[in-house]
Short mmCIF file of C-alpha atoms and ligand atoms in Angstrom, two decimals:
data_model
loop_
_atom_site.label_atom_id
_atom_site.label_comp_id
_atom_site.label_asym_id
_atom_site.label_seq_id
_atom_site.Cartn_x
_atom_site.Cartn_y
_atom_site.Cartn_z
CA UNK A 1178 -14.57 -5.55 19.74
CA UNK A 1179 -17.08 -3.12 21.16
CA UNK A 1180 -15.36 0.21 21.64
CA UNK A 1181 -16.59 3.46 23.17
CA UNK A 1182 -14.87 6.52 21.72
CA UNK A 1183 -15.21 9.50 24.06
CA UNK A 1184 -14.51 12.85 22.42
CA UNK A 1185 -13.57 15.85 24.57
CA UNK A 1186 -14.25 19.45 23.67
CA UNK A 1187 -11.01 20.55 22.01
CA UNK A 1188 -10.11 21.65 18.52
CA UNK A 1189 -8.46 18.23 17.99
CA UNK A 1190 -11.96 16.67 18.07
CA UNK A 1191 -11.85 16.68 14.27
CA UNK A 1192 -8.90 14.24 14.38
CA UNK A 1193 -11.07 11.79 16.33
CA UNK A 1194 -13.04 11.34 13.09
CA UNK A 1195 -9.93 9.76 11.48
CA UNK A 1196 -9.42 7.60 14.56
CA UNK A 1197 -13.05 6.49 14.33
CA UNK A 1198 -12.50 5.54 10.67
CA UNK A 1199 -9.44 3.45 11.58
CA UNK A 1200 -11.40 1.66 14.29
CA UNK A 1201 -14.45 0.88 12.14
CA UNK A 1202 -12.30 -0.17 9.16
CA UNK A 1203 -10.53 -2.61 11.46
CA UNK A 1204 -13.93 -4.19 12.08
CA UNK A 1205 -14.74 -2.78 15.53
CA UNK A 1206 -18.20 -1.60 16.54
CA UNK A 1207 -17.78 1.92 17.89
CA UNK A 1208 -20.18 4.05 19.91
CA UNK A 1209 -19.10 7.68 20.05
CA UNK A 1210 -19.84 9.75 23.16
CA UNK A 1211 -18.89 13.39 22.59
CA UNK A 1212 -19.03 15.83 25.48
CA UNK A 1213 -21.39 18.79 25.14
CA UNK A 1214 -18.35 20.98 24.33
CA UNK A 1215 -17.09 18.52 21.68
CA UNK A 1216 -20.34 18.91 19.71
CA UNK A 1217 -19.42 22.59 19.24
CA UNK A 1218 -16.41 21.43 17.23
CA UNK A 1219 -17.86 18.39 15.44
CA UNK A 1220 -21.61 17.73 15.32
CA UNK A 1221 -23.32 14.50 16.37
CA UNK A 1222 -24.42 13.87 12.75
CA UNK A 1223 -20.76 13.34 11.78
CA UNK A 1224 -20.23 10.79 14.54
CA UNK A 1225 -23.48 8.98 13.72
CA UNK A 1226 -22.67 8.80 10.02
CA UNK A 1227 -19.09 7.63 10.54
CA UNK A 1228 -19.85 5.12 13.31
CA UNK A 1229 -23.21 3.86 12.04
CA UNK A 1230 -24.43 3.99 15.65
CA UNK A 1231 -26.70 6.50 17.44
CA UNK A 1232 -24.85 9.24 19.32
CA UNK A 1233 -25.84 11.00 22.52
CA UNK A 1234 -24.04 12.90 25.26
CA UNK A 1235 -26.85 13.02 27.74
CA UNK A 1236 -27.89 10.58 30.44
CA UNK A 1237 -31.45 11.82 29.83
CA UNK A 1238 -31.77 10.24 26.35
CA UNK A 1239 -33.10 6.66 26.12
CA UNK A 1240 -33.49 6.61 29.90
CA UNK A 1241 -35.14 3.17 29.72
CA UNK A 1242 -31.87 1.70 28.32
CA UNK A 1243 -29.71 3.19 31.16
CA UNK A 1244 -27.04 3.99 28.59
CA UNK A 1245 -24.07 4.76 30.84
CA UNK A 1246 -24.45 1.42 32.63
CA UNK A 1247 -24.96 -0.54 29.41
CA UNK A 1248 -22.15 1.16 27.45
CA UNK A 1249 -19.66 1.00 30.32
CA UNK A 1250 -20.35 -2.70 30.91
CA UNK A 1251 -20.41 -3.74 27.28
CA UNK A 1252 -17.30 -1.86 26.10
CA UNK A 1253 -14.19 -4.02 25.57
CA UNK A 1254 -12.22 -0.77 25.42
CA UNK A 1255 -12.91 2.92 26.08
CA UNK A 1256 -10.73 5.46 24.26
CA UNK A 1257 -11.01 9.17 25.06
CA UNK A 1258 -9.47 11.32 22.30
CA UNK A 1259 -8.95 14.19 22.62
CA UNK A 1260 -8.91 14.02 26.43
CA UNK A 1261 -9.07 17.67 27.48
CA UNK A 1262 -7.84 18.95 30.85
CA UNK A 1263 -11.50 19.15 31.87
CA UNK A 1264 -12.31 15.52 30.95
CA UNK A 1265 -9.14 14.28 32.71
CA UNK A 1266 -10.09 16.30 35.82
CA UNK A 1267 -13.65 15.01 35.88
CA UNK A 1268 -12.53 11.41 35.33
CA UNK A 1269 -9.87 11.70 38.06
CA UNK A 1270 -12.42 13.15 40.48
CA UNK A 1271 -14.93 10.40 39.64
CA UNK A 1272 -17.61 12.85 38.51
CA UNK A 1273 -20.53 11.50 36.50
CA UNK A 1274 -22.13 14.68 35.23
CA UNK A 1275 -22.52 13.58 31.60
CA UNK A 1276 -22.82 10.34 29.64
CA UNK A 1277 -19.06 10.07 28.99
CA UNK A 1278 -17.93 10.41 32.61
CA UNK A 1279 -20.81 8.20 33.79
CA UNK A 1280 -19.72 5.53 31.30
CA UNK A 1281 -16.10 5.84 32.47
CA UNK A 1282 -17.20 5.10 36.03
CA UNK A 1283 -19.02 1.99 34.83
CA UNK A 1284 -16.09 0.73 32.70
CA UNK A 1285 -15.20 -2.90 33.20
CA UNK A 1286 -12.53 -3.07 30.44
CA UNK A 1287 -9.37 -1.06 29.71
CA UNK A 1288 -9.58 2.75 29.52
CA UNK A 1289 -7.21 4.79 27.35
CA UNK A 1290 -6.82 8.58 27.29
CA UNK A 1291 -5.08 10.53 24.50
CA UNK A 1292 -4.71 14.07 25.91
CA UNK A 1293 -4.70 17.29 23.90
CA UNK A 1294 -4.50 20.80 25.35
CA UNK A 1295 -2.21 23.82 25.52
CA UNK A 1296 1.24 23.16 26.94
CA UNK A 1297 0.60 25.26 30.05
CA UNK A 1298 -2.58 23.32 30.81
CA UNK A 1299 -0.81 19.98 30.30
CA UNK A 1300 2.09 21.00 32.56
CA UNK A 1301 -0.16 22.51 35.24
CA UNK A 1302 0.21 20.73 38.58
CA UNK A 1303 -3.53 20.12 38.67
CA UNK A 1304 -3.51 18.28 35.33
CA UNK A 1305 -0.35 16.35 36.19
CA UNK A 1306 -1.90 15.28 39.51
CA UNK A 1307 -5.05 14.14 37.68
CA UNK A 1308 -2.98 12.16 35.18
CA UNK A 1309 -1.02 10.54 38.02
CA UNK A 1310 -4.28 9.63 39.79
CA UNK A 1311 -5.71 8.04 36.65
CA UNK A 1312 -2.50 6.11 35.95
CA UNK A 1313 -2.39 4.87 39.54
CA UNK A 1314 -5.79 3.27 38.87
CA UNK A 1315 -4.41 1.31 35.92
CA UNK A 1316 -5.80 3.65 33.29
CA UNK A 1317 -3.46 4.42 30.36
CA UNK A 1318 -2.83 8.11 29.70
CA UNK A 1319 -0.70 8.61 26.60
CA UNK A 1320 1.89 11.39 26.51
CA UNK A 1321 0.70 14.16 24.18
CA UNK A 1322 2.76 14.86 21.07
CA UNK A 1323 4.84 18.02 20.71
CA UNK A 1324 4.34 20.54 17.95
CA UNK A 1325 2.12 23.32 16.68
CA UNK A 1326 -0.95 23.90 18.87
CA UNK A 1327 -4.19 25.72 18.06
CA UNK A 1328 -2.72 29.20 17.92
CA UNK A 1329 0.79 30.32 17.08
CA UNK A 1330 2.16 28.48 20.09
CA UNK A 1331 3.85 25.09 20.00
CA UNK A 1332 5.03 22.54 22.58
CA UNK A 1333 3.79 19.34 24.23
CA UNK A 1334 -0.01 19.14 24.11
CA UNK A 1335 -0.84 18.10 20.56
CA UNK A 1336 -3.10 15.12 20.08
CA UNK A 1337 -0.90 12.21 18.86
CA UNK A 1338 -1.65 11.08 15.29
CA UNK A 1339 -4.80 8.91 14.96
CA UNK A 1340 -2.71 5.94 13.74
CA UNK A 1341 -0.55 6.16 16.88
CA UNK A 1342 -3.57 6.33 19.18
CA UNK A 1343 -5.12 3.41 17.31
CA UNK A 1344 -1.99 1.24 17.70
CA UNK A 1345 -1.34 2.20 21.32
CA UNK A 1346 -4.96 1.81 22.45
CA UNK A 1347 -5.42 -1.55 20.78
CA UNK A 1348 -2.00 -2.57 22.14
CA UNK A 1349 -3.21 -1.91 25.69
CA UNK A 1350 -6.33 -3.84 24.97
CA UNK A 1351 -4.50 -6.69 23.26
CA UNK A 1352 -2.27 -6.86 26.32
CA UNK A 1353 -5.21 -7.18 28.66
CA UNK A 1354 -7.02 -9.67 26.42
CA UNK A 1355 -4.21 -12.01 25.45
CA UNK A 1356 -2.71 -11.84 28.92
CA UNK A 1357 -0.96 -14.99 30.12
CA UNK A 1358 1.21 -15.58 33.15
CA UNK A 1359 3.94 -17.59 31.41
CA UNK A 1360 6.59 -14.98 32.15
CA UNK A 1361 5.29 -13.98 35.57
CA UNK A 1362 8.20 -13.47 37.94
CA UNK A 1363 10.69 -12.95 35.07
CA UNK A 1364 12.38 -9.66 34.28
CA UNK A 1365 12.76 -8.73 30.63
CA UNK A 1366 15.07 -5.85 29.70
CA UNK A 1367 14.40 -4.36 26.27
CA UNK A 1368 16.40 -1.69 24.47
CA UNK A 1369 14.55 0.43 21.90
CA UNK A 1370 15.07 3.35 19.54
CA UNK A 1371 18.14 4.87 17.94
CA UNK A 1372 21.22 6.22 19.70
CA UNK A 1373 22.46 9.76 19.02
CA UNK A 1374 26.17 10.52 18.98
CA UNK A 1375 26.96 14.20 19.55
CA UNK A 1376 29.25 16.16 17.25
CA UNK A 1377 28.93 19.49 19.03
CA UNK A 1378 26.31 21.03 21.36
CA UNK A 1379 23.70 21.22 18.58
CA UNK A 1380 24.46 18.37 16.17
CA UNK A 1381 24.51 14.60 16.36
CA UNK A 1382 24.85 11.48 14.20
CA UNK A 1383 21.64 9.48 14.46
CA UNK A 1384 19.65 6.83 12.65
CA UNK A 1385 16.09 6.27 11.50
CA UNK A 1386 14.97 3.76 14.12
CA UNK A 1387 11.48 4.67 15.37
CA UNK A 1388 11.50 2.45 18.48
CA UNK A 1389 8.10 0.98 17.53
CA UNK A 1390 9.38 -2.60 17.56
CA UNK A 1391 10.93 -2.18 21.02
CA UNK A 1392 7.69 -0.74 22.42
CA UNK A 1393 5.69 -3.59 20.86
CA UNK A 1394 8.09 -6.08 22.47
CA UNK A 1395 7.63 -4.38 25.83
CA UNK A 1396 3.84 -4.66 25.49
CA UNK A 1397 4.04 -8.29 24.42
CA UNK A 1398 6.38 -9.22 27.28
CA UNK A 1399 4.13 -7.44 29.76
CA UNK A 1400 1.09 -9.24 28.34
CA UNK A 1401 2.93 -12.49 29.07
CA UNK A 1402 3.22 -11.43 32.72
CA UNK A 1403 6.87 -10.28 32.72
CA UNK A 1404 8.33 -7.39 34.68
CA UNK A 1405 9.54 -5.15 31.83
CA UNK A 1406 12.42 -2.66 31.97
CA UNK A 1407 12.63 -0.51 28.84
CA UNK A 1408 15.93 1.19 28.06
CA UNK A 1409 14.91 3.85 25.56
CA UNK A 1410 17.23 5.74 23.22
CA UNK A 1411 15.61 8.23 20.83
CA UNK A 1412 12.01 7.17 20.07
CA UNK A 1413 9.51 8.51 17.54
CA UNK A 1414 6.58 7.04 19.49
CA UNK A 1415 5.33 7.58 23.02
CA UNK A 1416 6.17 5.11 25.77
CA UNK A 1417 3.09 3.45 27.32
CA UNK A 1418 2.51 5.18 30.61
CA UNK A 1419 2.92 2.21 32.90
CA UNK A 1420 6.32 0.98 31.68
CA UNK A 1421 9.48 1.32 33.75
CA UNK A 1422 11.81 3.35 31.51
CA UNK A 1423 15.47 4.35 31.62
CA UNK A 1424 16.17 7.11 29.08
CA UNK A 1425 19.55 7.18 27.34
CA UNK A 1426 20.98 8.97 24.35
CA UNK A 1427 24.42 7.70 23.26
CA UNK A 1428 25.68 4.14 22.70
CA UNK A 1429 27.89 4.55 25.79
CA UNK A 1430 24.92 5.50 27.96
CA UNK A 1431 22.96 2.57 26.54
CA UNK A 1432 25.87 0.25 27.33
CA UNK A 1433 26.03 1.42 30.96
CA UNK A 1434 22.27 0.99 31.40
CA UNK A 1435 22.30 -2.50 29.85
CA UNK A 1436 25.31 -3.71 31.86
CA UNK A 1437 23.70 -2.42 35.06
CA UNK A 1438 20.45 -4.25 34.23
CA UNK A 1439 22.07 -7.58 33.27
CA UNK A 1440 22.38 -9.23 36.70
CA UNK A 1441 18.67 -8.81 37.47
CA UNK A 1442 17.41 -9.73 33.98
CA UNK A 1443 16.14 -13.11 32.85
CA UNK A 1444 15.94 -11.90 29.26
CA UNK A 1445 17.76 -9.17 27.31
CA UNK A 1446 16.30 -8.05 23.99
CA UNK A 1447 18.54 -5.68 22.03
CA UNK A 1448 16.03 -4.04 19.69
CA UNK A 1449 17.81 -0.66 19.76
CA UNK A 1450 19.65 0.59 16.69
CA UNK A 1451 23.06 1.28 18.22
CA UNK A 1452 25.45 3.54 16.31
CA UNK A 1453 28.51 1.51 15.38
CA UNK A 1454 30.65 4.66 15.29
CA UNK A 1455 30.78 8.01 17.08
CA UNK A 1456 32.68 11.21 16.35
CA UNK A 1457 36.20 10.90 17.75
CA UNK A 1458 36.05 14.43 19.18
CA UNK A 1459 32.94 16.11 20.54
CA UNK A 1460 33.33 19.86 20.20
CA UNK A 1461 32.36 21.82 23.30
CA UNK A 1462 31.23 24.75 21.17
CA UNK A 1463 29.30 24.81 17.89
CA UNK A 1464 31.34 23.99 14.78
CA UNK A 1465 31.34 27.21 12.68
CA UNK A 1466 31.62 27.50 8.93
CA UNK A 1467 34.40 30.07 9.23
CA UNK A 1468 35.78 32.13 6.35
CA UNK A 1469 38.90 30.06 5.65
CA UNK A 1470 37.15 27.87 3.03
CA UNK A 1471 38.31 24.67 4.80
CA UNK A 1472 35.53 22.07 5.17
CA UNK A 1473 35.64 20.12 8.44
CA UNK A 1474 36.42 16.39 8.38
CA UNK A 1475 34.74 14.23 11.00
CA UNK A 1476 36.75 11.25 12.21
CA UNK A 1477 34.82 8.39 13.72
CA UNK A 1478 35.78 5.80 16.31
CA UNK A 1479 34.11 2.45 16.97
CA UNK A 1480 31.45 2.11 19.67
CA UNK A 1481 31.40 -0.93 21.95
CA UNK A 1482 29.30 -3.86 20.72
CA UNK A 1483 26.80 -4.06 23.59
CA UNK A 1484 25.13 -7.28 22.49
CA UNK A 1485 28.45 -9.11 22.18
CA UNK A 1486 29.70 -7.71 25.47
CA UNK A 1487 26.50 -8.82 27.24
CA UNK A 1488 27.00 -12.37 25.97
CA UNK A 1489 30.64 -12.29 27.17
CA UNK A 1490 29.58 -10.95 30.61
CA UNK A 1491 27.06 -13.76 30.92
CA UNK A 1492 29.79 -16.29 30.17
CA UNK A 1493 32.05 -14.76 32.85
CA UNK A 1494 29.59 -13.75 35.56
CA UNK A 1495 26.16 -15.21 34.71
CA UNK A 1496 23.19 -13.16 33.54
CA UNK A 1497 20.09 -13.43 31.39
CA UNK A 1498 19.08 -16.95 30.35
CA UNK A 1499 18.05 -15.62 26.94
CA UNK A 1500 19.79 -12.88 24.95
CA UNK A 1501 18.14 -11.73 21.74
CA UNK A 1502 19.63 -9.61 18.96
CA UNK A 1503 17.99 -7.93 16.00
CA UNK A 1504 19.51 -7.58 12.55
CA UNK A 1505 18.26 -5.54 9.64
CA UNK A 1506 19.94 -7.03 6.58
CA UNK A 1507 19.95 -6.69 2.82
CA UNK A 1508 21.46 -9.19 0.43
CA UNK A 1509 24.72 -8.32 -1.35
CA UNK A 1510 27.56 -9.99 -3.27
CA UNK A 1511 28.69 -11.80 -0.08
CA UNK A 1512 25.37 -13.50 0.62
CA UNK A 1513 21.62 -13.25 1.07
CA UNK A 1514 20.05 -11.73 4.23
CA UNK A 1515 19.76 -15.16 5.84
CA UNK A 1516 23.45 -15.94 5.35
CA UNK A 1517 24.42 -12.56 6.82
CA UNK A 1518 22.11 -13.13 9.79
CA UNK A 1519 23.49 -16.63 10.50
CA UNK A 1520 27.04 -15.24 10.46
CA UNK A 1521 25.96 -12.41 12.79
CA UNK A 1522 24.31 -14.81 15.24
CA UNK A 1523 27.58 -16.74 15.48
CA UNK A 1524 29.68 -13.58 15.76
CA UNK A 1525 27.55 -12.10 18.53
CA UNK A 1526 26.99 -15.39 20.37
CA UNK A 1527 23.38 -14.56 21.31
CA UNK A 1528 20.62 -17.18 21.67
CA UNK A 1529 18.15 -15.74 19.16
CA UNK A 1530 18.55 -13.32 16.29
CA UNK A 1531 15.51 -11.69 14.73
CA UNK A 1532 16.23 -11.09 11.05
CA UNK A 1533 14.42 -8.21 9.43
CA UNK A 1534 14.91 -8.30 5.68
CA UNK A 1535 15.06 -4.61 4.78
CA UNK A 1536 15.89 -5.13 1.12
CA UNK A 1537 13.40 -4.39 -1.66
CA UNK A 1538 12.65 -0.87 -0.51
CA UNK A 1539 11.39 -1.79 2.97
CA UNK A 1540 12.25 1.01 5.38
CA UNK A 1541 12.52 1.83 9.03
CA UNK A 1542 9.50 3.20 10.87
CA UNK A 1543 6.84 1.27 8.95
CA UNK A 1544 4.07 -0.34 10.94
CA UNK A 1545 4.33 -3.75 9.31
CA UNK A 1546 7.31 -6.10 9.38
CA UNK A 1547 8.39 -9.50 8.13
CA UNK A 1548 10.99 -11.38 10.15
CA UNK A 1549 12.58 -14.78 10.63
CA UNK A 1550 13.73 -15.83 14.10
CA UNK A 1551 17.04 -17.72 14.07
CA UNK A 1552 18.23 -19.79 17.04
CA UNK A 1553 21.78 -20.63 18.16
CA UNK A 1554 20.60 -24.27 18.01
CA UNK A 1555 20.38 -23.89 14.21
CA UNK A 1556 16.60 -23.41 14.24
CA UNK A 1557 14.87 -21.07 11.82
CA UNK A 1558 11.25 -20.02 12.28
CA UNK A 1559 8.72 -19.75 9.51
CA UNK A 1560 8.53 -16.12 8.30
CA UNK A 1561 6.44 -14.00 10.67
CA UNK A 1562 4.72 -11.08 9.01
CA UNK A 1563 2.18 -8.61 10.30
CA UNK A 1564 2.21 -5.69 12.69
CA UNK A 1565 5.17 -4.99 14.97
CA UNK A 1566 3.01 -6.39 17.77
CA UNK A 1567 2.53 -9.63 15.81
CA UNK A 1568 6.31 -9.87 15.44
CA UNK A 1569 6.76 -9.05 19.12
CA UNK A 1570 4.28 -11.77 20.14
CA UNK A 1571 6.21 -14.32 18.04
CA UNK A 1572 9.55 -13.30 19.60
CA UNK A 1573 8.11 -13.44 23.13
CA UNK A 1574 6.55 -16.85 22.39
CA UNK A 1575 9.96 -18.16 21.20
CA UNK A 1576 11.66 -16.79 24.34
CA UNK A 1577 8.96 -18.38 26.50
CA UNK A 1578 9.60 -21.78 24.87
CA UNK A 1579 13.27 -21.52 25.83
CA UNK A 1580 12.54 -20.39 29.39
CA UNK A 1581 9.63 -22.57 30.36
CA UNK A 1582 9.77 -25.30 27.73
N1 CTP B 646 24.30 -3.86 18.59
C1 CTP B 646 24.95 -3.60 19.79
N2 CTP B 646 26.00 -2.73 19.83
C2 CTP B 646 26.43 -2.13 18.71
C3 CTP B 646 25.81 -2.40 17.48
C4 CTP B 646 24.74 -3.28 17.45
O1 CTP B 646 24.54 -4.17 20.81
N3 CTP B 646 27.46 -1.29 18.78
C5 CTP B 646 23.19 -4.83 18.57
C6 CTP B 646 21.89 -4.30 18.03
O2 CTP B 646 21.05 -3.80 19.05
C7 CTP B 646 21.26 -5.54 17.38
C8 CTP B 646 22.47 -6.36 16.95
O3 CTP B 646 23.57 -5.86 17.70
O4 CTP B 646 20.53 -6.31 18.31
C9 CTP B 646 22.80 -6.29 15.51
O5 CTP B 646 22.99 -4.96 15.11
P1 CTP B 646 23.69 -4.62 13.75
O6 CTP B 646 23.81 -3.13 13.61
O7 CTP B 646 23.01 -5.38 12.66
O8 CTP B 646 25.10 -5.32 14.03
P2 CTP B 646 26.53 -4.92 13.62
O9 CTP B 646 27.45 -5.75 14.45
O10 CTP B 646 26.71 -3.46 13.69
O11 CTP B 646 26.63 -5.46 12.14
P3 CTP B 646 26.79 -4.66 10.76
O12 CTP B 646 28.25 -4.69 10.53
O13 CTP B 646 26.00 -5.51 9.81
O14 CTP B 646 26.25 -3.29 10.97
#
């Protein structure tokens, strides 16, 4: 693909060099357009050397080639990282006072902003209004990450990690490129992330689910034309700006949100890692160590099985035509991962079960996966391996075959 990488004038400009590396190593041809301010942080020589393409930030260079028109038209994707408050404001206002903003006005493909600025600037009504304006035009503006900022301060405003920007930006682009309308008019409800079960006001029992697979499923379903409703428990990754999201925390909250969504859903995909147990008693004040030398014992009680309950509700009252479960399995003395997954599919009664073999040291949160999709009709797909988006595309394709033949 031909990609334009716009770099705003913030300290995080140096991180754009890693993003550029990821893009070129993935085989994309990248033209970097830094703003004048960005070149105070990282010089044009760095961008030229890393991209292998000439770099300019002025509309007055190569005037005969009318660069802003050419670059804007030719780009399959424009990423702006870091997008400073100033760049967001100029883009929202439609200014064209440098090569980057001129190119943005000429863009014919998807545009993706990864903001970075101080928390106060990000939260300022002016910035939030600019972000809302850009999003209303179909532009993707990622949520900034939280953490240490330039000085001693910390909060939302950090540039997300280059690998996250890379995945999210190409995801947006993949969505607009591989777009079909096979699921147009269908509503797909997807749960993602890990639930958190409180112990007291400051502690919880959680799990290591990152939510990446759920987000990839949401992008794949949207690319197939579906109306997507994401029910998000705790996520380690940002939610694409234009998704409809219901935020939940505990398994009980997730259950309520899923049951409420069932009647209007054509598809339910349970990609969330739901805690099977929760503390029997949630303390209203912090559990203290005390001086009595007695260590606390936490008793757990079982959480509802939301997937199973959704299947039962469908039987009693109708609901989604396709219900999909996920299972992360390892082999043990009772059987291999496939045997465990087949038994789980029967136990839960869902239509498809996506088996993720997490044996052999494979862990949660990785960007690559290998799965097998099992059907209640006894079918078993060939192994699907690749990025979470590749897995998501395969799952959505299987769902589409059930829905539209
Ligand atoms: N799930 C659910 N409600 C729960 C637990 C799990 O809806 N309380 C869903 C998950 O979202 C997933 C599927 O069920 O789609 C399988 O999850 P898993 O944890 O593997 O199932 P369990 O029944 O908990 O099986 P195990 O005893 O192997 O943990």
